[in-house]
Coordinates of C-alpha atoms and ligand atoms in Angstrom, one line a residue:
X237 CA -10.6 48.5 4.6
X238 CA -12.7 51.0 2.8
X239 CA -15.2 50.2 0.1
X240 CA -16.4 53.2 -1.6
X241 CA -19.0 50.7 -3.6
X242 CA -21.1 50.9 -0.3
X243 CA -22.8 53.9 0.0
X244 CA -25.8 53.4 1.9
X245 CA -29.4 53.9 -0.2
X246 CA -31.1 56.8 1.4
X247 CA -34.2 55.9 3.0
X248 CA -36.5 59.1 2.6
X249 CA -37.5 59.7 6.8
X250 CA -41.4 61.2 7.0
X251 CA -39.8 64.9 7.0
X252 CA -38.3 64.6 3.3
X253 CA -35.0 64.8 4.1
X254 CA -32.8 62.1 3.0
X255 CA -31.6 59.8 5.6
X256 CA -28.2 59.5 4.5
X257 CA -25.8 56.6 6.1
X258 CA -22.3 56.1 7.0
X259 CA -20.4 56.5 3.5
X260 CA -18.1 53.4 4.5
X261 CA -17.9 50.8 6.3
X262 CA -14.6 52.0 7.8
X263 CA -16.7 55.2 8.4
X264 CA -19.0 53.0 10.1
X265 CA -16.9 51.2 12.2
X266 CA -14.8 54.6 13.4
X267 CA -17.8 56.0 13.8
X268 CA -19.3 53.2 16.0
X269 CA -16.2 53.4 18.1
X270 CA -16.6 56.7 18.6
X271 CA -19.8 56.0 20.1
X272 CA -18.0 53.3 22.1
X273 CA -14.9 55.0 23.1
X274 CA -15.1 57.9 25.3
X275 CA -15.2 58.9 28.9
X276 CA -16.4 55.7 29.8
X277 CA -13.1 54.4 28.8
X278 CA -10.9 57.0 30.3
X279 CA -12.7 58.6 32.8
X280 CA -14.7 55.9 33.9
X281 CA -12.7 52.3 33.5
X282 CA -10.3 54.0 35.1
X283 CA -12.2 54.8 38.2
X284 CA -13.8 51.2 38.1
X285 CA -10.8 49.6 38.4
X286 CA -8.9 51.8 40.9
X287 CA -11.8 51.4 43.1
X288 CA -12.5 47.6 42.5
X289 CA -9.0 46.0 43.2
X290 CA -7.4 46.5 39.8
X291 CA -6.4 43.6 37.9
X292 CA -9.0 41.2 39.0
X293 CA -11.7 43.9 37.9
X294 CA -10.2 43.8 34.4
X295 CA -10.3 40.3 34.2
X296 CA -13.9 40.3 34.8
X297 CA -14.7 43.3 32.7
X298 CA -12.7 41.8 29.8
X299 CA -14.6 38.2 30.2
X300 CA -17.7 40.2 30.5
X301 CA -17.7 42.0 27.0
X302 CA -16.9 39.3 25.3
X303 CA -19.6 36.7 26.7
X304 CA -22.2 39.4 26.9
X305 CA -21.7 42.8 25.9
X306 CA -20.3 41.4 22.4
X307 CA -23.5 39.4 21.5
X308 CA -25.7 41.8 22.7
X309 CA -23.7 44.9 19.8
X310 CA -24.5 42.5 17.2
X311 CA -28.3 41.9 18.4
X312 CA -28.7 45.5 18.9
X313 CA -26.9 46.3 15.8
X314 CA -29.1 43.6 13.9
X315 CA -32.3 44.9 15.0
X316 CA -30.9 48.6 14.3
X317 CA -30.6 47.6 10.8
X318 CA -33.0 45.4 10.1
X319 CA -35.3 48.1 11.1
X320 CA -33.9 50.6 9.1
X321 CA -35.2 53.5 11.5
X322 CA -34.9 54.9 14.9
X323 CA -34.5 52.2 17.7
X324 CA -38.3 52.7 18.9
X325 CA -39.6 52.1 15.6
X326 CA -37.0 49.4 15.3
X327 CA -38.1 47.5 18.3
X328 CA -42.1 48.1 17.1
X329 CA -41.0 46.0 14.0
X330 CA -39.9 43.3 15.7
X331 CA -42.6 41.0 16.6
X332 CA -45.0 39.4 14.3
X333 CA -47.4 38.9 16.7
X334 CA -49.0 42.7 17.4
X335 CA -49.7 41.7 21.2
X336 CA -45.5 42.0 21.6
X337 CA -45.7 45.3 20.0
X338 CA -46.5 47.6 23.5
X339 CA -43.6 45.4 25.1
X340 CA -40.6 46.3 22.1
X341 CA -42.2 50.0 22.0
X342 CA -42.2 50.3 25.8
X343 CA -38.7 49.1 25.8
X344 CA -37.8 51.7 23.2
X345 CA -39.1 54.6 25.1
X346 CA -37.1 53.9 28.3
X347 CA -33.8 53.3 26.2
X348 CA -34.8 56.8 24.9
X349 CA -35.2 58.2 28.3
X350 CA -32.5 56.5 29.5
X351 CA -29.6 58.0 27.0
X352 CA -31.1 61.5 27.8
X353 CA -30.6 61.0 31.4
X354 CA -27.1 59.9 30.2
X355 CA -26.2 62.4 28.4
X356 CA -27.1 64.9 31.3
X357 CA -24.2 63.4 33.5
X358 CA -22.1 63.0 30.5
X359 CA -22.6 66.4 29.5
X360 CA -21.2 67.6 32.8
X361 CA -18.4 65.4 33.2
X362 CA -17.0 66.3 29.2
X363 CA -18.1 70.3 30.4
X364 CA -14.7 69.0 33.1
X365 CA -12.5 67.5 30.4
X366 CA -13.3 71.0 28.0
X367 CA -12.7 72.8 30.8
X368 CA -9.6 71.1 31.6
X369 CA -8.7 71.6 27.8
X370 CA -9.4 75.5 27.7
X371 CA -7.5 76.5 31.5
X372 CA -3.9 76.0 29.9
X373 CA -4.8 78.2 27.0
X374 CA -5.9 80.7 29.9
X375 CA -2.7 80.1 31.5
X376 CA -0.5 80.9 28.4
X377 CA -2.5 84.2 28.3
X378 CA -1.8 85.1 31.6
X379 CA -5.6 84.9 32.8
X380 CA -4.5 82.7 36.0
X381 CA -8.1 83.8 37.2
X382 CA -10.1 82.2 34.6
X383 CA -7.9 79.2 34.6
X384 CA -8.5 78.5 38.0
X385 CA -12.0 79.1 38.0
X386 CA -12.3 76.5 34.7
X387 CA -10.6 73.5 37.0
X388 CA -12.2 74.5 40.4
X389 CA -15.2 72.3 40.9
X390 CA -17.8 74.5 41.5
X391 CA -22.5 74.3 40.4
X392 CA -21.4 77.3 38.0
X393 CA -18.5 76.3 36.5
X394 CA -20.3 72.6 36.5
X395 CA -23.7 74.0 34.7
X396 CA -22.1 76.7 31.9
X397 CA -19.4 73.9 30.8
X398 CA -21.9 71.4 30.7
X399 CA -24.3 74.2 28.5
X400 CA -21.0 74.4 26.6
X401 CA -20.8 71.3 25.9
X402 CA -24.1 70.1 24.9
X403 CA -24.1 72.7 22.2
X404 CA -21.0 71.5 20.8
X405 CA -23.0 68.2 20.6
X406 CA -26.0 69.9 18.9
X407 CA -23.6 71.5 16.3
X408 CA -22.2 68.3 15.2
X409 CA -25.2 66.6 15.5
X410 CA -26.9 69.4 13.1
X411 CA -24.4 68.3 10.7
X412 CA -25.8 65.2 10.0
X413 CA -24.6 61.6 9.8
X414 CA -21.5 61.8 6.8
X415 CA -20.4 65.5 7.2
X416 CA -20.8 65.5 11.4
X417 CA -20.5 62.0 12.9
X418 CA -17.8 60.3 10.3
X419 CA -16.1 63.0 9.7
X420 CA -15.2 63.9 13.1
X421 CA -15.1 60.2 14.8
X422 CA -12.7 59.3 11.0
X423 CA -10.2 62.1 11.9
X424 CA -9.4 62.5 15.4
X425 CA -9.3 58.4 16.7
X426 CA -5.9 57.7 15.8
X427 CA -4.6 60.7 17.4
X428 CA -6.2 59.8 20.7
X429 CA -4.7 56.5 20.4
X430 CA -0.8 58.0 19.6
X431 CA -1.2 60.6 22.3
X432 CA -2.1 57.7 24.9
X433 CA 1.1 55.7 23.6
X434 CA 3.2 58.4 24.1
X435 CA 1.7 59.1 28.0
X436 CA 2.2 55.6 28.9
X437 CA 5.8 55.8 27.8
X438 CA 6.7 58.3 29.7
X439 CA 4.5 57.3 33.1
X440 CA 6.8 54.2 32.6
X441 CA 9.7 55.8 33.3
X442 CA 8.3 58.2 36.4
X443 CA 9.1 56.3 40.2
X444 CA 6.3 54.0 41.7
X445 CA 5.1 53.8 37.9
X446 CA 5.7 50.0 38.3
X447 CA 4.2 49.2 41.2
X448 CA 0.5 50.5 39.3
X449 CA 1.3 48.7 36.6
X450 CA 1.7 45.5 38.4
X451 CA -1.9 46.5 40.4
X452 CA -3.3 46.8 36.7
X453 CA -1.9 43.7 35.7
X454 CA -1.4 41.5 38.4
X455 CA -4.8 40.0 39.9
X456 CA -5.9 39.4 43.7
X457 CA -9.2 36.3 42.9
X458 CA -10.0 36.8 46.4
X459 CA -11.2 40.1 45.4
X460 CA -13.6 39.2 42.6
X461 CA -17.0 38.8 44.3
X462 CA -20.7 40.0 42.6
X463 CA -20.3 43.6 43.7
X464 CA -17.1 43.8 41.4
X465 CA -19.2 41.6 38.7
X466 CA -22.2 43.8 38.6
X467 CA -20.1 46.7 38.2
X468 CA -18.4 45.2 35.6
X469 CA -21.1 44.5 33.9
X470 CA -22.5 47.9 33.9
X471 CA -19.0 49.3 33.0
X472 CA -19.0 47.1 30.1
X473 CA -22.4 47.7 28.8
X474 CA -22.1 51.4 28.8
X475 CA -18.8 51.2 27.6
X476 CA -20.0 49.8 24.7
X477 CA -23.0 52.2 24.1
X478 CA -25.4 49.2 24.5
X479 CA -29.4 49.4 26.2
X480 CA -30.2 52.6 25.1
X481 CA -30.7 52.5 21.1
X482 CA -27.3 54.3 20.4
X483 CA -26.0 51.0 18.8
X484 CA -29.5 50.4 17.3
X485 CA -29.8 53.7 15.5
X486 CA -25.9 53.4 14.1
X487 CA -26.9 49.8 12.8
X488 CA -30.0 52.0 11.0
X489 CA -27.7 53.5 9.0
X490 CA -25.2 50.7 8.1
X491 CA -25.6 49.2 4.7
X492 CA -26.8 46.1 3.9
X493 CA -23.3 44.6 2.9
X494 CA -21.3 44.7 6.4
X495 CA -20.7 42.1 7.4
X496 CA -22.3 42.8 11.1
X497 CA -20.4 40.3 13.3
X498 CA -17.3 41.4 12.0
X499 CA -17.9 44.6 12.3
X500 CA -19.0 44.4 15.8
X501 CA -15.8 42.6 16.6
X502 CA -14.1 45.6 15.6
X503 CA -15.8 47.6 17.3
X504 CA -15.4 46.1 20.4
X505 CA -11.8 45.5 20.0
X506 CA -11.5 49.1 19.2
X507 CA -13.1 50.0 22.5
X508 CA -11.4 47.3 25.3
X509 CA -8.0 48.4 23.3
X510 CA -8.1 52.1 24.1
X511 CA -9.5 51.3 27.9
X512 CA -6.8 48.9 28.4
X513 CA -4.7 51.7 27.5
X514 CA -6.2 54.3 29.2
X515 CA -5.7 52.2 32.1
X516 CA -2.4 51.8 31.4
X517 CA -2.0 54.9 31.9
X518 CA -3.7 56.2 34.1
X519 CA -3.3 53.5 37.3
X520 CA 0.4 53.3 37.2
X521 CA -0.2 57.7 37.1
X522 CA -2.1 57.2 40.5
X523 CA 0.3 55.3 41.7
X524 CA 3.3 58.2 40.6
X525 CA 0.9 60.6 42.4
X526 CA 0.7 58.2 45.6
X527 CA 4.3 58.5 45.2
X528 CA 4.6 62.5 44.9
X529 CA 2.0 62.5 48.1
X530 CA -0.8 62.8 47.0
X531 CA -3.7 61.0 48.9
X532 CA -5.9 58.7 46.8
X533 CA -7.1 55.6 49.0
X534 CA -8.2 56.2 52.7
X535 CA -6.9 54.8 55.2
X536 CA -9.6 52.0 55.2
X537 CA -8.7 51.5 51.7
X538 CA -11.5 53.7 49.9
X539 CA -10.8 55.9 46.8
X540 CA -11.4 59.2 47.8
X541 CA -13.1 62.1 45.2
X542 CA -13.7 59.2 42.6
X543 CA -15.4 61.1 40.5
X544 CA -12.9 63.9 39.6
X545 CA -9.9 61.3 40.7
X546 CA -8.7 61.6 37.1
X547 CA -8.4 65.5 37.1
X548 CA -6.3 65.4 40.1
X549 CA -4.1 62.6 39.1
X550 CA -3.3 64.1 35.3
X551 CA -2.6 67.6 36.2
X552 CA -0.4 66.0 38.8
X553 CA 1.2 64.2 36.2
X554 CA 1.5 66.7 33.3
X555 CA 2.8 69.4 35.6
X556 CA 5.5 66.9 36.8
X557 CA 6.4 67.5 33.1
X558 CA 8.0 71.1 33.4
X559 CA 7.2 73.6 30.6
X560 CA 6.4 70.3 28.4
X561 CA 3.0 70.0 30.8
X562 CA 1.2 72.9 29.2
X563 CA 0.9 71.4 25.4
X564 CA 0.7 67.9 26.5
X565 CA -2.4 68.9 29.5
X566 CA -3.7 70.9 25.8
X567 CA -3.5 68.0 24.0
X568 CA -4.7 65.2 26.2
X569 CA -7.7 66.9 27.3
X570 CA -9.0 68.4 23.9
X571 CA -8.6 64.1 22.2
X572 CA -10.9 63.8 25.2
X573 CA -13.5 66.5 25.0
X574 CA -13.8 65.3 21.2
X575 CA -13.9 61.6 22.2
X576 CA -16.6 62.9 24.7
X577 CA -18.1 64.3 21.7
X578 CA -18.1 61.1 19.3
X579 CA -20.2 59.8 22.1
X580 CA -22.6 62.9 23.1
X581 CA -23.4 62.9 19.8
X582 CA -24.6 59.3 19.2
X583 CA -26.8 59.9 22.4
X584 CA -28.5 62.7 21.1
X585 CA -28.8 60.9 17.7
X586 CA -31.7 58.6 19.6
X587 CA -33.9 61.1 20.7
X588 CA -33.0 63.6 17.7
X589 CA -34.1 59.9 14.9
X590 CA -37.2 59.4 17.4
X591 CA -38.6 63.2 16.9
X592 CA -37.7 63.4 13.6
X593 CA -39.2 60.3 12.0
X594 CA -42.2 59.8 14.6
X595 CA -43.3 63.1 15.1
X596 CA -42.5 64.9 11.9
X597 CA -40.7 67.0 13.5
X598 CA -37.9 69.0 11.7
X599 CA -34.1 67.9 12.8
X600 CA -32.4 71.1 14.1
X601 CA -36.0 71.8 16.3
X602 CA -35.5 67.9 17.1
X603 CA -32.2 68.3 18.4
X604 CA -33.0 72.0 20.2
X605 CA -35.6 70.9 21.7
X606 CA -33.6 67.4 23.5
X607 CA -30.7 69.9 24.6
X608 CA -33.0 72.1 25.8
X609 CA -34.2 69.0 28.1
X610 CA -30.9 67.8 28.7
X611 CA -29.5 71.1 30.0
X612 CA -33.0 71.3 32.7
X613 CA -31.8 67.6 34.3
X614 CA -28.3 69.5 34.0
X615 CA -29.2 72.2 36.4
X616 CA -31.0 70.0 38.9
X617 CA -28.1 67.7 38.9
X618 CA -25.1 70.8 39.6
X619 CA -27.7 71.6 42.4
X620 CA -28.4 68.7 44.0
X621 CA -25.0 67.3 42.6
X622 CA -24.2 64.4 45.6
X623 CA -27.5 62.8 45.3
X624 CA -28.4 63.1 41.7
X625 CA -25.1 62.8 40.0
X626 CA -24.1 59.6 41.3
X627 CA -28.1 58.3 41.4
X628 CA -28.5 59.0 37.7
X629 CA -25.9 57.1 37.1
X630 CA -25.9 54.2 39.1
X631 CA -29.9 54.2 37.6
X632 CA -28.5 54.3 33.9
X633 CA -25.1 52.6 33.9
X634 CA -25.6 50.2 36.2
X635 CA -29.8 49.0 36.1
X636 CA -31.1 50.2 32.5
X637 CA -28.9 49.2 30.1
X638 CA -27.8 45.6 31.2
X639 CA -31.9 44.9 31.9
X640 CA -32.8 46.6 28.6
X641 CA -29.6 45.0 26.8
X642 CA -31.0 41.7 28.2
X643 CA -34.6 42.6 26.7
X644 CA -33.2 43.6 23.5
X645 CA -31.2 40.1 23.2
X646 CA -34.8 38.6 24.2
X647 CA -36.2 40.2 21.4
X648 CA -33.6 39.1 18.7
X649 CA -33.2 36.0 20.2
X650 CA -37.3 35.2 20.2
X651 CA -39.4 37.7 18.6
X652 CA -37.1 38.1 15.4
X653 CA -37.3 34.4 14.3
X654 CA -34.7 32.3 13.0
X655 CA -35.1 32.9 9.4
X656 CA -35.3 37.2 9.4
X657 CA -32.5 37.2 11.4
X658 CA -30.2 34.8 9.4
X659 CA -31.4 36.8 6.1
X660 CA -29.8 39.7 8.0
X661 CA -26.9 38.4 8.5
X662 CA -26.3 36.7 5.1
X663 CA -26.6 40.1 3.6
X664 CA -23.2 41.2 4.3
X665 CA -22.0 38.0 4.7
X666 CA -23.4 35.0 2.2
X667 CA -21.9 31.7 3.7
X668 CA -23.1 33.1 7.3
X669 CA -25.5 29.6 7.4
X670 CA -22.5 27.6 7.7
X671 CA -20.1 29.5 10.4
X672 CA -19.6 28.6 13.9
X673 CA -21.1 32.0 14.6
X674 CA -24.6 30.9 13.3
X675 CA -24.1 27.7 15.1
X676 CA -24.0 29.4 18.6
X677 CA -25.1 33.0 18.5
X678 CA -29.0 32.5 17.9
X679 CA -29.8 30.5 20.8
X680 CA -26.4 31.9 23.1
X681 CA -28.9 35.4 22.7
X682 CA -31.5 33.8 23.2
X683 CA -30.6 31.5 26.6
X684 CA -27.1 32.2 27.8
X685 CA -26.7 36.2 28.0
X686 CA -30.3 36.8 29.5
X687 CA -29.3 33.6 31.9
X688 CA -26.1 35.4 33.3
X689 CA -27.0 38.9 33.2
X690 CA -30.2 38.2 35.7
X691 CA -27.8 35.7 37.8
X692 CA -25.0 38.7 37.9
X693 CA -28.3 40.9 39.0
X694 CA -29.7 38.2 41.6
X695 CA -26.3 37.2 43.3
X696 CA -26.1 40.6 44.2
Ligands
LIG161 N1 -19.8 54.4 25.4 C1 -19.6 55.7 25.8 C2 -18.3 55.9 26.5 O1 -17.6 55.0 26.8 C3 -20.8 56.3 26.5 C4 -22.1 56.0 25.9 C5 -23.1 55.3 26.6 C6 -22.4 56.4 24.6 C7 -24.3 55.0 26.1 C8 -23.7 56.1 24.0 C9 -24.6 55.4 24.8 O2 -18.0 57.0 26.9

């Protein structure tokens, strides 16, 4: 799939330095998954779909991103690359009428707020998954302590593995797009993808492992109501990286000749994949731990600790393992922190394009400067963690980015105009006039996707 003739032309940004792209589009699309795929898809989806009935949740979710959350990566990609800069910039070039302009820019700026909020909860959920990777390696060296300490929720243990964690962002970030992003997203995606094969088969063959499976398979429609659609929604959305520019400034630095709904497909077939898996692993492993005793749903039917559910649930799992625990618990958990990473890393890449190419401002003091930020809304979140932690990210996941996905497929679908956005297209694709997709997609953007995101949003 790689084409080594494409090598993106570097547009100069107003520091000087050469803004390279992604060196192929297989790059690209690994890349872009990497965005996609991370603890949304294992730590999140997981979570969803334990707490919202199981199967009938991923019937919605999976109907979901592909009515809405697919059209809305190839508008946001579009206008991404059509722009050819950051996503505020992006969204400034839209309209040709100026009046639109403070509307696209004001949009920009709260995508741009919103992904640093993001990446302040996501920072301190992948500080949990590092941690989780680093306490076996204190276990082998006999530092029981330290190990302990590094899976014992706690606001310390929360803020310095967060701090950790958003500086191994900033380092890959400093890299740049071909030596950081690609290169890390290009390597370590198919071994996420074996390791979960080889989990699920073995959860398969642990007791009560079927009954899961037929809770993840098997839907209950008397359970899918708008509360279950809305989350959906919002699960889908920022399981795909869409409202908040990170698909935008990825589609800056495609080249011209990808083919963008293709590439988009692939992006998002890369993404439901791995959750389906994930999920395949992980509910039928609730279900082993139910099983082994451990409690998970209240009497009344709640999930209990949702938010560290996962970390009881694995452990549970990969010390049911014997001595064969302690490299798999390694494994598992570093593929995560690095898929966490693939993501952290496009979120700071939104903020880090904005600084550098509106303000001048030089990338490593860009990116410094963000953390910085991002580590301050860390420490008020580990102290006030039961308000804000779940607030910022019912605010983020579950209001911004369907409303400002819905604005951005408003502003491809009107402000763009028919002819900029079909010369877009036919770059990477030549006969695009003709295809079913041109047939639908213009006015389905345009009509359909802002129609049933708001009635998802009203019925609730
Ligand atoms: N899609 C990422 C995940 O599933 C999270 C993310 C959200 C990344 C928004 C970028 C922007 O983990």
């Amino acid at each position: 799939m790689s084409d080594p003739t494409i090598t993106t032309p570097s547009p100069v940004d107003v520091t000087g330095e050469a803004r390279t792209g992604f060196s192929s589009r297989l790059g690209f699309v690994l890349a872009a998954a990497g965005s996609a795929v991370g603890l949304g898809n294992i730590w999140s989806y997981p979570t969803q779909v334990a707490e919202n009935g199981g199967a009938a949740f991923v019937l919605v979710y999976f109907i979901l991103t592909l009515m809405l959350a697919y059209p809305a990566l190839v508008a946001e990609l579009m206008i991404g690359r059509y722009g050819q800069s950051n996503p505020v910039s992006a969204l400034e070039k839209l309209p040709t009428n100026r009046l639109w302009q403070p509307v696209t820019r004001l949009s920009g700026f709260i995508a741009v707020l919103m992904i640093c909020l993001i990446f302040s909860f996501y920072s301190i959920v992948g500080g949990w998954i590092a941690g989780f990777a680093l306490a076996p390696l204190f276990s082998l060296a006999g530092l029981n302590d330290a190990a302990q300490w590094l899976e014992t929720f706690s606001p310390a243990r929360n803020l310095i593995l967060a701090a950790l964690f958003v500086v191994m962002t900033l380092s890959v970030v400093n890299g740049g797009i071909k030596n950081g992003i690609e290169r890390w997203s290009a390597r370590l995606m198919p071994l996420l993808l074996l390791l979960l094969l080889v989990l699920i088969a073995m959860v398969m063959t642990q007791k009560g492992a079927l009954t899961g499976l037929r809770h993840y398979l098997v839907p209950d429609f008397s359970l899918i109501n708008t509360t279950l659609a809305l989350n959906a929604l919002g699960q889908a959305f920022f399981s795909m990286s869409l409202g908040v520019g990170a698909m935008m400034v990825y589609g800056s630095y495609l080249n011209k000749s990808c083919n963008l709904p293709v590439v988009a497909f692939q992006v998002c077939l890369v993404d439901t994949g791995i959750a389906f898996l994930a999920g395949l692993l992980i509910i039928p492993a609730l279900f082993v731990a139910v099983d082994l005793g451990i409690t998970i749903y209240t009497p009344e039917g709640q999930l209990i600790n949702s938010d560290t559910l996962v970390f009881q649930v694995l452990p549970a799992l990969f010390n049911g393992l014997g001595t064969l625990g302690i490299p798999v618990a390694l494994a598992f958990f570093s593929l995560m922190t690095i898929a966490a990473l693939t993501s952290s890393i496009s979120m700071l890449e939104v903020p880090v394009s904005c600084l550098t190419e509106r303000a001048g401002m030089p990338r490593k003091k860009a990116g410094l400067l963000i953390c910085a930020g991002v580590c301050l809304v860390v420490a008020l979140i580990t102290v006030w963690f039961d308000p804000l932690f779940n607030g910022v990210i019912i605010l983020t996941t579950h209001y911004a980015q369907p409303l400002d996905g819905l604005l951005f497929c408003l502003f491809a679908g009107w402000l763009m105009g028919r002819n900029r956005k079909l010369n877009e297209l036919r770059q990477g694709w030549p006969e695009a006039e003709n295809s079913l997709f041109w047939a639908i997609w213009p006015w389905y953007i345009r009509l359909v996707c802002p129609a049933l995101i708001l009635m998802i949003f009203f019925m609730q």
